CSV table of C-alpha atoms and ligand atoms in Angstrom, one decimal:
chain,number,residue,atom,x,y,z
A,1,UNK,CA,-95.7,109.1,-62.3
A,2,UNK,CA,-98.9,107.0,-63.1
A,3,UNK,CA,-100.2,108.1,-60.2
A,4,UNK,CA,-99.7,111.8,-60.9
A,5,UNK,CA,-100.9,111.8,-64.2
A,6,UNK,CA,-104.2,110.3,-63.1
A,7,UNK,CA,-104.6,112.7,-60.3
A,8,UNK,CA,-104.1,115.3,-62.8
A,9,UNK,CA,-106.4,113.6,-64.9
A,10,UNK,CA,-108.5,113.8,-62.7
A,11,UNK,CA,-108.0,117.4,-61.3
A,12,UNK,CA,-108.7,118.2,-65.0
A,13,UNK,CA,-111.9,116.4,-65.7
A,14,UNK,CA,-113.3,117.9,-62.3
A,15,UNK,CA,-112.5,121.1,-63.3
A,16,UNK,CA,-114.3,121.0,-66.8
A,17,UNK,CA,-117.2,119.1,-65.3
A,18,UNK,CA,-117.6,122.6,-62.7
A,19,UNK,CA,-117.3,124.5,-66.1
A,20,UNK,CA,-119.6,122.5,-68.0
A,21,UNK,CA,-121.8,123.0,-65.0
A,22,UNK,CA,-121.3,126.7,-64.3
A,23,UNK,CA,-122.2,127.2,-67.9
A,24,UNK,CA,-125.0,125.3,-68.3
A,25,UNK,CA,-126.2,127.1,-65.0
A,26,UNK,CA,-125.9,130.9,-66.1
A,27,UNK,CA,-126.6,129.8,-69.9
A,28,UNK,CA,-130.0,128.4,-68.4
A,29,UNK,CA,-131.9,131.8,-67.3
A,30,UNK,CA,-134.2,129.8,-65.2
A,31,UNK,CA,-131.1,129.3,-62.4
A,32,UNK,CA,-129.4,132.3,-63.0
A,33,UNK,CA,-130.0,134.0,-59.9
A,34,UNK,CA,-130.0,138.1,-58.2
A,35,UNK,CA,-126.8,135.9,-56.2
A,36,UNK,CA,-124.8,135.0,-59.6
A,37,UNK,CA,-121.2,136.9,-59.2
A,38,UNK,CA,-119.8,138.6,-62.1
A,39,UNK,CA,-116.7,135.5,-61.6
A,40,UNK,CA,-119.0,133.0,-61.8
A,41,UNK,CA,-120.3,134.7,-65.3
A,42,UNK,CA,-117.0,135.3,-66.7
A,43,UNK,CA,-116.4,131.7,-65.9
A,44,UNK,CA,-118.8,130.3,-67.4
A,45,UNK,CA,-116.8,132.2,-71.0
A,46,UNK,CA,-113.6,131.9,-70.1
A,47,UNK,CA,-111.9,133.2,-73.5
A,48,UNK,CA,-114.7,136.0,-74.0
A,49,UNK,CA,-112.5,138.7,-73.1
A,50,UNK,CA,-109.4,137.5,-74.7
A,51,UNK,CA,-108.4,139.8,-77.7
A,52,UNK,CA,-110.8,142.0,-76.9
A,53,UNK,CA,-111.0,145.7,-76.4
A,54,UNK,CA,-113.8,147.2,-73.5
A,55,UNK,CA,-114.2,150.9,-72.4
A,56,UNK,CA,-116.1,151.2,-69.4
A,57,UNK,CA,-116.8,154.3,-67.7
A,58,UNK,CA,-117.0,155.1,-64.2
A,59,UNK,CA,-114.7,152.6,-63.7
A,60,UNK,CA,-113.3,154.4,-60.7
A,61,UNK,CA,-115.2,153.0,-58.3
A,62,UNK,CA,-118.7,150.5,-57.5
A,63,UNK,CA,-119.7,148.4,-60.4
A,64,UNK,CA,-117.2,149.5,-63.1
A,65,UNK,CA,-114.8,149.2,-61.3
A,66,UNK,CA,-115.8,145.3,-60.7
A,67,UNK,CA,-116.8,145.2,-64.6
A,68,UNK,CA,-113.2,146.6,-65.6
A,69,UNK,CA,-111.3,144.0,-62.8
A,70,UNK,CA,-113.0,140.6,-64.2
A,71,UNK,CA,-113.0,142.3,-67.8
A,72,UNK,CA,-109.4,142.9,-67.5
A,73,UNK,CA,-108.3,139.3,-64.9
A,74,UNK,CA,-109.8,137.3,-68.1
A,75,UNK,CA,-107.9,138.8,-70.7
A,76,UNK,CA,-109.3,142.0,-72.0
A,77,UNK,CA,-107.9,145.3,-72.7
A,78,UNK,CA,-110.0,147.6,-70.4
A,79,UNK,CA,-110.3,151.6,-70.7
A,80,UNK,CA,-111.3,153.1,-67.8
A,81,UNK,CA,-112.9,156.2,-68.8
A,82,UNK,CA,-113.4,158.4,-65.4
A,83,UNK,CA,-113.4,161.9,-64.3
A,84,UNK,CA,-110.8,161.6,-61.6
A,85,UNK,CA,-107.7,160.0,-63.0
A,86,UNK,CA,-106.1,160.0,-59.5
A,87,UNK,CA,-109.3,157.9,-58.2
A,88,UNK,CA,-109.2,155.8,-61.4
A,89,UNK,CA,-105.6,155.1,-61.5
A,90,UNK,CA,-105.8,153.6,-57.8
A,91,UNK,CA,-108.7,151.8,-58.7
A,92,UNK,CA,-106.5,150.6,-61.7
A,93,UNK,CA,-103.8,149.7,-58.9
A,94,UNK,CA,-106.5,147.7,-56.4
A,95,UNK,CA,-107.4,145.5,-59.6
A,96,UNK,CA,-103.5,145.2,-60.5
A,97,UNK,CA,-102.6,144.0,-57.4
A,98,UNK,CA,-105.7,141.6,-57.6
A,99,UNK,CA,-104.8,139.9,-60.4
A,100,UNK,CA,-101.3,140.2,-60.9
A,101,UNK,CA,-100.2,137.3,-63.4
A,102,UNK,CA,-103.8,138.4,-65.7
A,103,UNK,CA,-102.7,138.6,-69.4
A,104,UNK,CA,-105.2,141.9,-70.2
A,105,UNK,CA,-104.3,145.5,-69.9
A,106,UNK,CA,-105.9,149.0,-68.2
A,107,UNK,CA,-105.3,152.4,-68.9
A,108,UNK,CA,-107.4,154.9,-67.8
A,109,UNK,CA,-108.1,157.8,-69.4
A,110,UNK,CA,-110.0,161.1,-68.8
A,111,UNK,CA,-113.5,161.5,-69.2
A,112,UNK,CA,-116.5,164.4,-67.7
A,113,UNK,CA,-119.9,163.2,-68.4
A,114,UNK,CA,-121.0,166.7,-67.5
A,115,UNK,CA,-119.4,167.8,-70.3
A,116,UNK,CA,-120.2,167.1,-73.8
A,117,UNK,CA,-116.8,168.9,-75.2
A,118,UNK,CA,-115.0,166.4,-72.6
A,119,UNK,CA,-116.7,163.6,-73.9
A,120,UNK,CA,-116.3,164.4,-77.7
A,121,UNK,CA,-112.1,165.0,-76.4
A,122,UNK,CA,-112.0,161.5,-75.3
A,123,UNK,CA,-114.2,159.9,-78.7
A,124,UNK,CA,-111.7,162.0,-80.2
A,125,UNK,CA,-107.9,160.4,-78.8
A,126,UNK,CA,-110.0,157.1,-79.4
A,127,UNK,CA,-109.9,158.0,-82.8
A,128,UNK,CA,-106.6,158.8,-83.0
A,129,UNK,CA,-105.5,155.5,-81.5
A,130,UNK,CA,-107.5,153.5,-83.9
A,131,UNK,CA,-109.0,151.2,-81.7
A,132,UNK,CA,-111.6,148.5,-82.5
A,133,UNK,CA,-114.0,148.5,-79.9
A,134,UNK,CA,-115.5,144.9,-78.9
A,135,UNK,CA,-117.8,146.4,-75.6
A,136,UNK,CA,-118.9,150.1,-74.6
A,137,UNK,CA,-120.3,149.9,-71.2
A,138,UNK,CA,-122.1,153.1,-70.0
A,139,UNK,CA,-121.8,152.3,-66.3
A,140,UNK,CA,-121.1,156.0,-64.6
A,141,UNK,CA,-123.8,157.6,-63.1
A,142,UNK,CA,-125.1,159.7,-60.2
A,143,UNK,CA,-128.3,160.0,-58.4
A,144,UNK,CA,-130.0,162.6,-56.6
A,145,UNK,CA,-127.5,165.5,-57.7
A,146,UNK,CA,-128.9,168.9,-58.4
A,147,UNK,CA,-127.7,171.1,-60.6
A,148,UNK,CA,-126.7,172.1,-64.3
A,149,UNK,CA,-123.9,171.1,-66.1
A,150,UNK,CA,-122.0,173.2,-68.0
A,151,UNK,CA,-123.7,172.5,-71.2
A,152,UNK,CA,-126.4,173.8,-69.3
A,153,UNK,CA,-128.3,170.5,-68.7
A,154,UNK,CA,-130.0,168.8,-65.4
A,155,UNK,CA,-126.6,166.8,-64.5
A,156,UNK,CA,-128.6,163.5,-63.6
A,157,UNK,CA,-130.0,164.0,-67.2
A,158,UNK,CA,-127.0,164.6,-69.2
A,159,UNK,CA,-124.5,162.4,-66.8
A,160,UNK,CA,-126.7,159.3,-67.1
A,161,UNK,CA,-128.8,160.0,-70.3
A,162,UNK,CA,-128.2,162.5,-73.2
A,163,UNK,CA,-123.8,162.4,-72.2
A,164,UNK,CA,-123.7,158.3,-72.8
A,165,UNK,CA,-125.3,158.3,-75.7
A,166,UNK,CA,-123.5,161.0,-77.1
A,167,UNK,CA,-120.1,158.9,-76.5
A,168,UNK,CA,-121.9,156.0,-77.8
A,169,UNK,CA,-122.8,157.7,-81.5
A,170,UNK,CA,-119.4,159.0,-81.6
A,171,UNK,CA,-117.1,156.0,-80.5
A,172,UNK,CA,-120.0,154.1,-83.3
A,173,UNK,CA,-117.1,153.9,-85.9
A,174,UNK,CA,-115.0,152.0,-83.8
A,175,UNK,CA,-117.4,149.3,-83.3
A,176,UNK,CA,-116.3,145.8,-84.1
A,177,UNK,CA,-118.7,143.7,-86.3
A,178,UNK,CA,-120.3,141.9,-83.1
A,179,UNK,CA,-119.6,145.1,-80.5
A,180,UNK,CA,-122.0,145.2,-77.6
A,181,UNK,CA,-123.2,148.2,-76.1
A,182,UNK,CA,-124.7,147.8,-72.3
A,183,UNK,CA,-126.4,151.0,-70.6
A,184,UNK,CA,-126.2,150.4,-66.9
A,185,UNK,CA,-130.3,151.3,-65.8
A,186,UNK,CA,-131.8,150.6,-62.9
A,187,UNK,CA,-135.6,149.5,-62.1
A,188,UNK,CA,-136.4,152.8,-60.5
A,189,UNK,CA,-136.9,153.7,-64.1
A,190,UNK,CA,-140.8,152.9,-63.3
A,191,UNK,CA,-140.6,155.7,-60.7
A,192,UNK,CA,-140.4,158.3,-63.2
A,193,UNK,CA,-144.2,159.6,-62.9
A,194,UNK,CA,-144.9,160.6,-66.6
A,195,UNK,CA,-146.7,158.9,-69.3
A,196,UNK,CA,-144.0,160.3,-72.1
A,197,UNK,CA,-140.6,159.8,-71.3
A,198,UNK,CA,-139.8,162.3,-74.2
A,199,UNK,CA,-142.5,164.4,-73.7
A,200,UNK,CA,-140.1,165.2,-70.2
A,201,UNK,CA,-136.9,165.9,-72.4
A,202,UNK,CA,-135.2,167.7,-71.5
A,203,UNK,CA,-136.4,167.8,-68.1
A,204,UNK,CA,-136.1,171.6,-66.3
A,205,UNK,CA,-136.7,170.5,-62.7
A,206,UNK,CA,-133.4,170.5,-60.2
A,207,UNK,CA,-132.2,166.8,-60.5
A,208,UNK,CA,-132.7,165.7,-56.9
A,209,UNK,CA,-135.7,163.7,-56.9
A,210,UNK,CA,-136.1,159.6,-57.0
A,211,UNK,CA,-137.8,161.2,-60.2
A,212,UNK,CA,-135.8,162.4,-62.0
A,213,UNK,CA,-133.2,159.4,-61.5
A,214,UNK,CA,-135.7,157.6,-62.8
A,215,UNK,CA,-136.5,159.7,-66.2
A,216,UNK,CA,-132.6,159.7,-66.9
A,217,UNK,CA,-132.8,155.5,-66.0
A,218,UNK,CA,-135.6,155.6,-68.7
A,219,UNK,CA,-133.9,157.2,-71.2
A,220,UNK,CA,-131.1,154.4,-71.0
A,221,UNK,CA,-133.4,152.0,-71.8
A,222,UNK,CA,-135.0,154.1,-74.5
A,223,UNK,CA,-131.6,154.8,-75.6
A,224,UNK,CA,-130.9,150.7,-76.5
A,225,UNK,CA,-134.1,150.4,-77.8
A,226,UNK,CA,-133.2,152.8,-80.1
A,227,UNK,CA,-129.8,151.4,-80.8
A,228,UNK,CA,-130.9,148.2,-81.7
A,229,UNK,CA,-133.3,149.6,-84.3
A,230,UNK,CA,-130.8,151.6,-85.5
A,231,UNK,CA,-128.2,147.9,-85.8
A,232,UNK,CA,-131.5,145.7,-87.2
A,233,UNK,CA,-132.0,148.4,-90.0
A,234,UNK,CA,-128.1,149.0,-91.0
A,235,UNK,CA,-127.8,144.7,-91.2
A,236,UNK,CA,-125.4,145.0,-88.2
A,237,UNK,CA,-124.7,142.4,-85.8
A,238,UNK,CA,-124.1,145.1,-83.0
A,239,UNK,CA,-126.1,144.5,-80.1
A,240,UNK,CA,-127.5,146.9,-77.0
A,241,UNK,CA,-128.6,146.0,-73.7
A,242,UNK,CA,-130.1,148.2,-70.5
A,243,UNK,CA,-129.3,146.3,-67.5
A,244,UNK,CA,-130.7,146.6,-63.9
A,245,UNK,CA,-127.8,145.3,-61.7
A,246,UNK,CA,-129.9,145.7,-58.2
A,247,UNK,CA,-129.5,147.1,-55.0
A,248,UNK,CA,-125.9,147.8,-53.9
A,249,UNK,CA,-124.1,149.7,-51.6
A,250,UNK,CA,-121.4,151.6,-53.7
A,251,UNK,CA,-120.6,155.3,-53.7
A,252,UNK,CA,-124.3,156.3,-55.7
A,253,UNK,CA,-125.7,158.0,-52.7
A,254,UNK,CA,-122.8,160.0,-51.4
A,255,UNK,CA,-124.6,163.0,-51.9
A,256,UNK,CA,-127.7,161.8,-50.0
A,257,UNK,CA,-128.1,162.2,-45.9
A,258,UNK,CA,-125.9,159.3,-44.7
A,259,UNK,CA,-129.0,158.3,-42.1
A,260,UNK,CA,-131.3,158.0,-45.1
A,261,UNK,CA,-128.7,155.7,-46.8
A,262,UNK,CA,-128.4,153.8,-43.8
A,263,UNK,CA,-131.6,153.0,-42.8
A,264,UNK,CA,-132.4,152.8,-47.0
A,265,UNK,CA,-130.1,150.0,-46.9
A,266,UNK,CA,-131.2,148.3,-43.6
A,267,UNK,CA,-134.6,147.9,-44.4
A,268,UNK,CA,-133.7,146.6,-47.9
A,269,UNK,CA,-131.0,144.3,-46.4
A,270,UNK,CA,-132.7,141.0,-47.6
A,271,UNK,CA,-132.2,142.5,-51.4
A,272,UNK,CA,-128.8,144.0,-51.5
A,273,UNK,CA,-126.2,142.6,-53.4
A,274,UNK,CA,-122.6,142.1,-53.2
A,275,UNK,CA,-120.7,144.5,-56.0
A,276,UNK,CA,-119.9,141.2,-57.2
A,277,UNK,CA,-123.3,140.2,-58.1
A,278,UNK,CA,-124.2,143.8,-59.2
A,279,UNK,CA,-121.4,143.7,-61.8
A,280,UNK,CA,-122.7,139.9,-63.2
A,281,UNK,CA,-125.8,141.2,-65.4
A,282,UNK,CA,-123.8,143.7,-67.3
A,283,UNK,CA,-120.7,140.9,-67.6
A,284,UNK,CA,-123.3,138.4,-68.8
A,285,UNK,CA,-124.6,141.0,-71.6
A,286,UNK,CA,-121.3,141.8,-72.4
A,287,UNK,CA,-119.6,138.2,-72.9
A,288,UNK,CA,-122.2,135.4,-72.8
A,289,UNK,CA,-122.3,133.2,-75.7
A,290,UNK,CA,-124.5,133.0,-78.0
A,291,UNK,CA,-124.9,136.7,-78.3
A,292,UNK,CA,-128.3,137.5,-75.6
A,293,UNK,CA,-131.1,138.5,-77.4
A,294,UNK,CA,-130.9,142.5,-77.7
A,295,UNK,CA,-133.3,143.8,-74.7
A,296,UNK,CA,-133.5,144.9,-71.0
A,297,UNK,CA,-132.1,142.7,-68.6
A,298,UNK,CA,-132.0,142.0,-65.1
A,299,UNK,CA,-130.6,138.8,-62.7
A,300,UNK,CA,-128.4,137.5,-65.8
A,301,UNK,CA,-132.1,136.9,-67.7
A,302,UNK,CA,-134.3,139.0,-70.5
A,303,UNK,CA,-136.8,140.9,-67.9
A,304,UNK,CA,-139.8,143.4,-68.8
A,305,UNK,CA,-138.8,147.1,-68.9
A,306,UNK,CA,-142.0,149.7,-68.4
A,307,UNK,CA,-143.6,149.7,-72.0
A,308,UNK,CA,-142.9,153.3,-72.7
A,309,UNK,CA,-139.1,152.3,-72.5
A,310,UNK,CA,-139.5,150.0,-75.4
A,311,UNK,CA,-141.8,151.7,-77.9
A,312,UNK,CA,-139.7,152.5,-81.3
A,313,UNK,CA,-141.4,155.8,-81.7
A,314,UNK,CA,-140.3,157.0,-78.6
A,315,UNK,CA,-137.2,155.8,-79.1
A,316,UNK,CA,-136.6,157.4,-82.1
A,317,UNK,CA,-138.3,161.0,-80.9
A,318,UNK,CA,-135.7,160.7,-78.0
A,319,UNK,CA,-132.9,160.4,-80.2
A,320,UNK,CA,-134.3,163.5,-82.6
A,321,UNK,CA,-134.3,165.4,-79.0
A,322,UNK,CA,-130.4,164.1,-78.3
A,323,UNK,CA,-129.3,164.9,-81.4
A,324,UNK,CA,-130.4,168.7,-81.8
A,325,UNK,CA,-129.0,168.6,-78.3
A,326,UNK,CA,-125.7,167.5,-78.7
B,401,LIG,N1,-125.7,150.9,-56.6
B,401,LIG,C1,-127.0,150.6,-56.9
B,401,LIG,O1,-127.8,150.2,-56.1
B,401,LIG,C2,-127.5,150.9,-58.3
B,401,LIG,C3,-128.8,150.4,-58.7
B,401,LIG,C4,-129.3,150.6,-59.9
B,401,LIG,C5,-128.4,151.2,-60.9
B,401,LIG,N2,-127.2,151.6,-60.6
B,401,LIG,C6,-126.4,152.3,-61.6
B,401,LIG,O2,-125.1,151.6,-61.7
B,401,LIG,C7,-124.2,152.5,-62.2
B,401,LIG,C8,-122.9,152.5,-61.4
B,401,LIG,O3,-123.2,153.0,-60.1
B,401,LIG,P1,-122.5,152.5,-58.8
B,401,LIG,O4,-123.6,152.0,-57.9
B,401,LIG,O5,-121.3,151.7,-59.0
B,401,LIG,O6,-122.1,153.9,-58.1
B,401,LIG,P2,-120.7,154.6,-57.9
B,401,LIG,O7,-119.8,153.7,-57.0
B,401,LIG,O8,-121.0,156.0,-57.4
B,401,LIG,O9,-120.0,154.7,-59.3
B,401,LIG,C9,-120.5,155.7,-60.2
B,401,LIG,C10,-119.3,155.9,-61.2
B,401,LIG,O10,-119.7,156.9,-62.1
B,401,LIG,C11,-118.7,157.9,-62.1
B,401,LIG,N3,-119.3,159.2,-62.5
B,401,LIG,C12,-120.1,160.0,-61.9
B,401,LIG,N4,-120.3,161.2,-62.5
B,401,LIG,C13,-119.5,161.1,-63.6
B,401,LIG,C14,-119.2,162.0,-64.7
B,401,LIG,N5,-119.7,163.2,-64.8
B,401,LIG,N6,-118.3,161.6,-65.6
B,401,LIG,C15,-117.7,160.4,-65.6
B,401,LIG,N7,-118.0,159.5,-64.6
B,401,LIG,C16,-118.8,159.9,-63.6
B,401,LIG,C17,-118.2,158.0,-60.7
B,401,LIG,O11,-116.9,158.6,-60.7
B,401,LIG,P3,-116.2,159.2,-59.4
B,401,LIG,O12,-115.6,158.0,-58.7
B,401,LIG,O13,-115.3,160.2,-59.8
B,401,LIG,O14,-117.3,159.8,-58.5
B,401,LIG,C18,-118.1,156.5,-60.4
B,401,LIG,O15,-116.9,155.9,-61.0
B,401,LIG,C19,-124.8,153.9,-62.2
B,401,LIG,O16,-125.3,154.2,-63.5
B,401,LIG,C20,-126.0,153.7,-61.3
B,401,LIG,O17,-127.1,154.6,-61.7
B,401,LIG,C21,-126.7,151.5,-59.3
């Protein structure tokens, strides 16, 4: 008996020493790393998620869906808001079967970011259920995509832009004391070519350019500058990040040449990341502890977005434009 109790002991100390450790290692910014894992993060706060309630969209597939399985195998209640609910619902079942003793819950329930009527239904049934929101994670996006939406809007603009931050302002009076909002960017914001990014709002060309990703990429960012202005000056303790996860291979270029993708990723082979590790920045904005400083970040660590992206009077011209729009 003395013998087990020492080995469990033991077994114990060993595994809060690896906890101590992992903590210490993603709390510290310097040794977070582009290889972190989105376990690893959620390891490091293991009772983060626990009574808490995230909605993550595009949750169907890629990086949400990663975000909604560690959200949900640590305790949290995760809605997966996607445009498919067949796809959803079996990503909902590939997490499940995962993680089948985890304690947190998933639903998934509709929602069209090419439509702002679909995305004002599902703020709506939010409502109605009187849900306290602890994390919004604008995640679903698309890339090269031509075309207008139905709401007449370039659908790489509204889908990844003017759309989320609709759904953010309405799902706003949900928002626990200490929610955290994180917009999924991506680096190739600095490949939108203009000096203005609201000057370029909204944009009339056809969507399909690195371009015009990056425009909508900039807005994101724009979009949490704004937000946290809009928190600092209320007194709120809400708190908004833009987050370049890094080079992975999900389903973002299905609609682009599959040789292009192919030989994209080859040559860029040394960089690409696991899902894992492209899920761990948002996770780490979302649940780390003490609450990150508000900003753009990158590898798990506070990183430099283009200037443009983080000048206030930009930020709050952009959210004049998104406002007449919506
Ligand atoms: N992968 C990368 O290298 C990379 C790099 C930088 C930034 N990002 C960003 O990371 C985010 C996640 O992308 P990913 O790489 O995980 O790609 P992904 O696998 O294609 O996932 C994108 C998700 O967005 C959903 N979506 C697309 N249009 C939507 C709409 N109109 N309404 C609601 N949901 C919609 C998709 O739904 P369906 O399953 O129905 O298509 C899918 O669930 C995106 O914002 C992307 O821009 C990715």
């Amino acid at each position: 008996v003395a013998l087990g109790a020492t080995a469990a002991v033991a077994a114990s100390a060993i595994a809060y020493s690896r906890y101590r450790a992992n903590r210490a290692r993603i709390a510290d910014h310097s040794s977070a790393s582009s290889s972190t894992t989105s376990d690893q993060v959620a390891a490091a706060y293991p009772k983060a998620c626990i009574g808490k309630t995230f909605v993550v969209t595009g949750a169907s597939s890629g990086i949400g869906e990663e975000t909604a399985r560690v959200l949900f195998a640590n305790g949290g209640r995760v809605i997966m808001a996607v445009r498919n609910l067949q796809t959803g619902q079996l990503a909902a079942d590939r997490i499940r079967q995962r993680h089948p003793d985890a304690t947190g819950s998933l639903e998934c329930m509709h929602l069209d970011l090419a439509s702002l009527n679909s995305v004002r239904e599902f703020a709506a049934q939010l409502m109605a259920a009187n849900i306290v929101l602890d994390g919004l994670i604008n995640n679903a996006g698309v890339f090269q995509q031509p075309g207008q939406t139905e709401d007449d809007f370039q659908i790489v603009w509204q889908t990844n832009a003017l759309a989320p931050a609709l759904l953010t302002h309405l799902l706003m009076p949900l928002f626990s004391s200490q929610c955290r909002v994180v917009n999924v960017s991506s680096q190739l914001h600095e490949l939108w070519g203009g000096h203005s990014v609201t000057d370029a709002c909204p944009p009339s060309s056809s969507g399909d350019s690195y371009s015009d990703y990056g425009l909508s990429k900039a807005c994101q960012i724009l979009h949490a500058t704004w937000l946290n202005h809009f928190f600092h000056s209320t007194s709120s303790q809400c708190t908004a990040y833009a987050v370049e996860p890094g080079l992975i291979r999900t389903n973002i270029m299905r609609l682009s040449s599959s040789w292009i993708v192919s030989l994209n990723y080859a040559l860029m082979s040394p960089i690409v990341k696991s899902v894992e590790q492209g899920a761990a920045t948002t996770l780490y904005c979302m649940l780390a502890d003490p609450v990150p400083q508000p900003g753009y970040y990158a590898d798990c660590a506070a990183k430099k977005a283009r200037d443009s992206c983080t000048d206030l009077q930009e930020a709050q011209v952009m959210q004049e434009i998104f406002e007449q729009l919506w």
